[in-house]
């Protein structure tokens, strides 16, 4: 699976959009980009995934660049409950294997 | 709402004890996984299972075994607990195919071995 690079930490004011970047320059054509988050003392939570088109669901939007070498997870109106570690993972869709969570980005949403 | 439950949130065991960690999912998922999470090391896969009575070793299976007698239940067994198995243990499940990597996690069991 391709390696990903994320900033160690980010801050965001409550109510503003949180934009979390991820670089995955070695991504292969059949690899998807997945985003998970982990709130302190809880299990990771699936957020969204995409292949090349932008995706949106009730939690977030995922913007993937045309060359697919980077992506951005957008939380449109961050709340204090969005404070968590966010993981960007690149993997084949039906690998059926463990996800490489890496270190992720620690997002702190402030009042 | 999808749900993965784990038998205990916190567990304290003594060195040498046999420890059972239970995980149950109510989503009829074929795939189930056991991870451990340690500071600085992230999540590491211990074992996973694609179906009932099937199991596959993950990255760090030593000192662990698993059991999957029913589709909804996946048990992690520490045959003889040691202090280096003190960790957060996380169970997850997913459907096979294109949804493989949409894994749903339980709340975790924080195990302390003294």
Short mmCIF file of C-alpha atoms in Angstrom, two decimals:
data_model
loop_
_atom_site.label_atom_id
_atom_site.label_comp_id
_atom_site.label_asym_id
_atom_site.label_seq_id
_atom_site.Cartn_x
_atom_site.Cartn_y
_atom_site.Cartn_z
CA UNK A 1 0.00 0.00 0.00
CA UNK A 2 1.16 3.54 -0.73
CA UNK A 3 2.63 5.60 2.08
CA UNK A 4 0.87 8.76 3.30
CA UNK A 5 2.19 11.95 4.87
CA UNK A 6 0.06 14.10 7.17
CA UNK A 7 0.86 17.07 9.41
CA UNK A 8 1.34 16.06 13.02
CA UNK A 9 -1.18 18.52 14.41
CA UNK A 10 -3.61 21.26 13.43
CA UNK A 11 -5.92 23.72 15.16
CA UNK A 12 -9.32 24.93 14.02
CA UNK A 13 -11.81 27.36 15.53
CA UNK A 14 -15.24 26.00 16.32
CA UNK A 15 -17.70 26.67 13.50
CA UNK A 16 -15.00 27.08 10.88
CA UNK A 17 -14.08 24.57 8.21
CA UNK A 18 -11.28 22.17 9.09
CA UNK A 19 -9.15 21.22 6.08
CA UNK A 20 -6.89 18.25 6.73
CA UNK A 21 -4.29 17.54 4.02
CA UNK A 22 -2.72 14.24 3.06
CA UNK A 23 0.05 13.48 0.58
CA UNK A 24 0.15 10.11 -1.15
CA UNK A 25 2.44 10.64 -4.11
CA UNK A 26 3.07 6.91 -4.70
CA UNK A 27 -0.60 5.94 -4.90
CA UNK A 28 -1.43 3.26 -7.47
CA UNK A 29 -4.32 3.33 -9.91
CA UNK A 30 -6.36 0.78 -7.99
CA UNK A 31 -5.82 2.28 -4.54
CA UNK A 32 -8.47 4.23 -2.69
CA UNK A 33 -8.01 7.00 -0.14
CA UNK A 34 -9.71 6.30 3.18
CA UNK A 35 -10.16 8.61 6.15
CA UNK A 36 -10.76 7.51 9.69
CA UNK A 37 -10.70 9.38 12.96
CA UNK A 38 -10.14 8.34 16.55
CA UNK A 39 -11.56 10.31 19.40
CA UNK A 40 -9.64 9.91 22.64
CA UNK A 41 -10.24 6.54 24.35
CA UNK A 42 -12.51 5.29 21.58
CA UNK A 43 -12.05 2.97 18.60
CA UNK A 44 -11.35 4.46 15.17
CA UNK A 45 -14.38 5.60 13.16
CA UNK A 46 -14.68 5.36 9.38
CA UNK A 47 -15.39 8.75 7.79
CA UNK A 48 -15.22 8.57 4.01
CA UNK A 49 -13.29 7.15 1.08
CA UNK A 50 -12.76 7.88 -2.60
CA UNK A 51 -10.91 6.78 -5.71
CA UNK A 52 -10.61 9.86 -7.92
CA UNK A 53 -13.85 11.79 -7.73
CA UNK A 54 -14.65 14.10 -4.88
CA UNK A 55 -16.95 12.55 -2.30
CA UNK A 56 -19.31 13.96 0.30
CA UNK A 57 -21.34 12.39 3.06
CA UNK A 58 -23.03 13.56 6.23
CA UNK A 59 -19.72 13.74 8.08
CA UNK A 60 -17.25 15.27 5.63
CA UNK A 61 -16.10 15.98 2.10
CA UNK A 62 -13.09 14.43 0.41
CA UNK A 63 -11.27 16.34 -2.30
CA UNK A 64 -8.75 14.35 -4.35
CA UNK A 65 -6.42 16.17 -6.73
CA UNK A 66 -6.57 15.28 -10.40
CA UNK A 67 -3.18 13.51 -10.27
CA UNK A 68 -4.37 11.70 -7.10
CA UNK A 69 -1.13 12.48 -5.31
CA UNK A 70 -2.83 14.36 -2.51
CA UNK A 71 -6.21 14.81 -0.90
CA UNK A 72 -7.98 16.99 1.65
CA UNK A 73 -10.61 16.01 4.16
CA UNK A 74 -12.98 18.86 4.90
CA UNK A 75 -15.13 19.12 8.00
CA UNK A 76 -17.38 22.02 6.94
CA UNK A 77 -18.37 23.31 10.39
CA UNK A 78 -16.03 21.91 13.01
CA UNK A 79 -17.36 21.34 16.52
CA UNK A 80 -15.55 20.56 19.76
CA UNK A 81 -16.61 16.93 19.29
CA UNK A 82 -14.49 16.78 16.12
CA UNK A 83 -11.31 17.00 18.21
CA UNK A 84 -9.60 13.72 17.33
CA UNK A 85 -6.70 12.10 15.49
CA UNK A 86 -7.47 11.86 11.77
CA UNK A 87 -5.89 9.11 9.72
CA UNK A 88 -5.45 9.15 5.94
CA UNK A 89 -4.97 5.64 4.56
CA UNK A 90 -4.34 4.43 1.04
CA UNK A 91 -5.29 0.87 0.20
CA UNK A 92 -6.77 -1.36 -2.46
CA UNK A 93 -10.52 -1.59 -2.01
CA UNK A 94 -10.83 -5.31 -1.49
CA UNK A 95 -7.52 -6.03 0.14
CA UNK A 96 -9.35 -7.64 3.02
CA UNK A 97 -6.40 -6.90 5.19
CA UNK A 98 -5.40 -4.57 7.94
CA UNK A 99 -5.26 -0.85 7.37
CA UNK A 100 -1.98 0.97 7.98
CA UNK A 101 -3.15 3.79 10.23
CA UNK A 102 0.17 5.59 10.59
CA UNK A 103 0.42 8.49 13.05
CA UNK A 104 -2.36 10.71 11.66
CA UNK A 105 -3.10 14.39 12.32
CA UNK A 106 -4.18 15.48 15.77
CA UNK A 107 -6.93 18.06 15.22
CA UNK A 108 -7.81 20.38 18.09
CA UNK A 109 -11.03 22.35 17.71
CA UNK A 110 -11.04 25.37 20.00
CA UNK A 111 -14.00 27.42 21.26
CA UNK B 1 -26.96 1.60 13.60
CA UNK B 2 -23.93 -0.64 13.21
CA UNK B 3 -22.44 -1.98 16.36
CA UNK B 4 -19.29 -3.74 17.48
CA UNK B 5 -19.12 -4.51 21.17
CA UNK B 6 -16.23 -5.73 23.29
CA UNK B 7 -16.67 -7.63 26.52
CA UNK B 8 -14.78 -5.23 28.79
CA UNK B 9 -13.55 -1.64 28.62
CA UNK B 10 -10.89 -2.22 31.27
CA UNK B 11 -9.26 -5.44 32.40
CA UNK B 12 -6.46 -6.19 34.86
CA UNK B 13 -4.81 -9.61 34.79
CA UNK B 14 -1.76 -11.22 36.35
CA UNK B 15 1.26 -12.52 34.47
CA UNK B 16 0.70 -16.10 33.33
CA UNK B 17 -3.09 -15.94 33.34
CA UNK B 18 -5.10 -17.02 30.32
CA UNK B 19 -7.10 -14.04 29.06
CA UNK B 20 -10.15 -14.02 26.80
CA UNK B 21 -11.22 -10.87 24.97
CA UNK B 22 -14.59 -11.14 23.28
CA UNK B 23 -15.91 -9.17 20.33
CA UNK B 24 -19.44 -9.30 18.91
CA UNK B 25 -20.82 -7.53 15.83
CA UNK B 26 -24.44 -7.28 14.78
CA UNK B 27 -23.91 -6.34 11.13
CA UNK B 28 -23.59 -9.84 9.67
CA UNK B 29 -20.04 -8.99 8.56
CA UNK B 30 -17.81 -11.78 7.29
CA UNK B 31 -14.50 -10.09 8.12
CA UNK B 32 -13.35 -9.52 11.68
CA UNK B 33 -10.06 -8.16 12.99
CA UNK B 34 -8.10 -7.82 16.21
CA UNK B 35 -5.63 -4.95 16.59
CA UNK B 36 -3.57 -3.64 19.45
CA UNK B 37 -2.71 0.03 19.84
CA UNK B 38 0.32 1.32 21.68
CA UNK B 39 1.68 4.87 21.98
CA UNK B 40 4.12 5.63 19.19
CA UNK B 41 3.40 2.34 17.38
CA UNK B 42 -0.11 2.99 16.10
CA UNK B 43 -2.54 0.15 15.40
CA UNK B 44 -1.02 -3.24 14.63
CA UNK B 45 -2.95 -6.23 13.34
CA UNK B 46 -2.81 -9.36 15.47
CA UNK B 47 -5.23 -11.74 13.72
CA UNK B 48 -8.13 -11.55 11.31
CA UNK B 49 -10.83 -13.84 10.03
CA UNK B 50 -12.70 -13.98 6.73
CA UNK B 51 -15.34 -16.43 7.83
CA UNK B 52 -16.43 -18.78 10.57
CA UNK B 53 -13.65 -21.10 11.70
CA UNK B 54 -11.16 -19.30 9.46
CA UNK B 55 -8.25 -17.28 10.81
CA UNK B 56 -5.20 -15.58 9.41
CA UNK B 57 -2.14 -14.23 11.20
CA UNK B 58 -1.56 -10.54 11.11
CA UNK B 59 1.65 -8.68 11.78
CA UNK B 60 2.13 -9.60 15.44
CA UNK B 61 0.40 -12.94 16.22
CA UNK B 62 2.99 -14.24 18.69
CA UNK B 63 1.54 -14.91 22.12
CA UNK B 64 -2.06 -14.75 20.86
CA UNK B 65 -4.63 -17.09 19.39
CA UNK B 66 -8.17 -16.54 18.15
CA UNK B 67 -11.45 -18.35 17.86
CA UNK B 68 -14.38 -17.78 15.52
CA UNK B 69 -17.07 -20.37 16.12
CA UNK B 70 -19.95 -18.09 15.10
CA UNK B 71 -20.06 -15.38 12.44
CA UNK B 72 -20.84 -12.61 14.88
CA UNK B 73 -18.22 -13.44 17.50
CA UNK B 74 -14.42 -13.24 17.33
CA UNK B 75 -12.39 -14.01 20.44
CA UNK B 76 -8.79 -13.10 21.14
CA UNK B 77 -6.95 -15.36 23.57
CA UNK B 78 -3.76 -14.57 25.43
CA UNK B 79 -2.53 -18.04 26.32
CA UNK B 80 -0.20 -16.85 29.10
CA UNK B 81 -0.41 -13.11 29.65
CA UNK B 82 2.82 -11.16 29.92
CA UNK B 83 3.49 -7.55 30.88
CA UNK B 84 4.41 -6.64 27.28
CA UNK B 85 0.84 -7.47 26.30
CA UNK B 86 -0.42 -4.52 28.33
CA UNK B 87 -2.16 -2.51 25.62
CA UNK B 88 -5.41 -1.22 24.13
CA UNK B 89 -7.08 -4.00 22.13
CA UNK B 90 -9.45 -3.07 19.34
CA UNK B 91 -11.82 -5.31 17.41
CA UNK B 92 -13.23 -4.40 14.00
CA UNK B 93 -15.48 -5.91 11.37
CA UNK B 94 -16.22 -5.31 7.68
CA UNK B 95 -18.03 -6.75 4.68
CA UNK B 96 -15.92 -8.45 2.02
CA UNK B 97 -15.38 -6.96 -1.41
CA UNK B 98 -15.21 -3.27 -2.11
CA UNK B 99 -16.33 -2.49 1.43
CA UNK B 100 -13.41 -4.40 2.95
CA UNK B 101 -11.73 -1.27 4.15
CA UNK B 102 -14.81 0.28 5.70
CA UNK B 103 -14.04 -1.22 9.04
CA UNK B 104 -16.25 -0.67 12.07
CA UNK B 105 -14.46 -0.67 15.39
CA UNK B 106 -15.49 -1.50 18.90
CA UNK B 107 -14.74 0.82 21.84
CA UNK B 108 -11.59 -1.07 22.81
CA UNK B 109 -10.42 -3.02 25.85
CA UNK B 110 -7.60 -1.53 27.88
CA UNK B 111 -5.73 -4.53 29.27
CA UNK B 112 -3.18 -4.21 32.04
CA UNK B 113 -1.02 -7.22 32.87
CA UNK B 114 0.76 -6.99 36.24
#
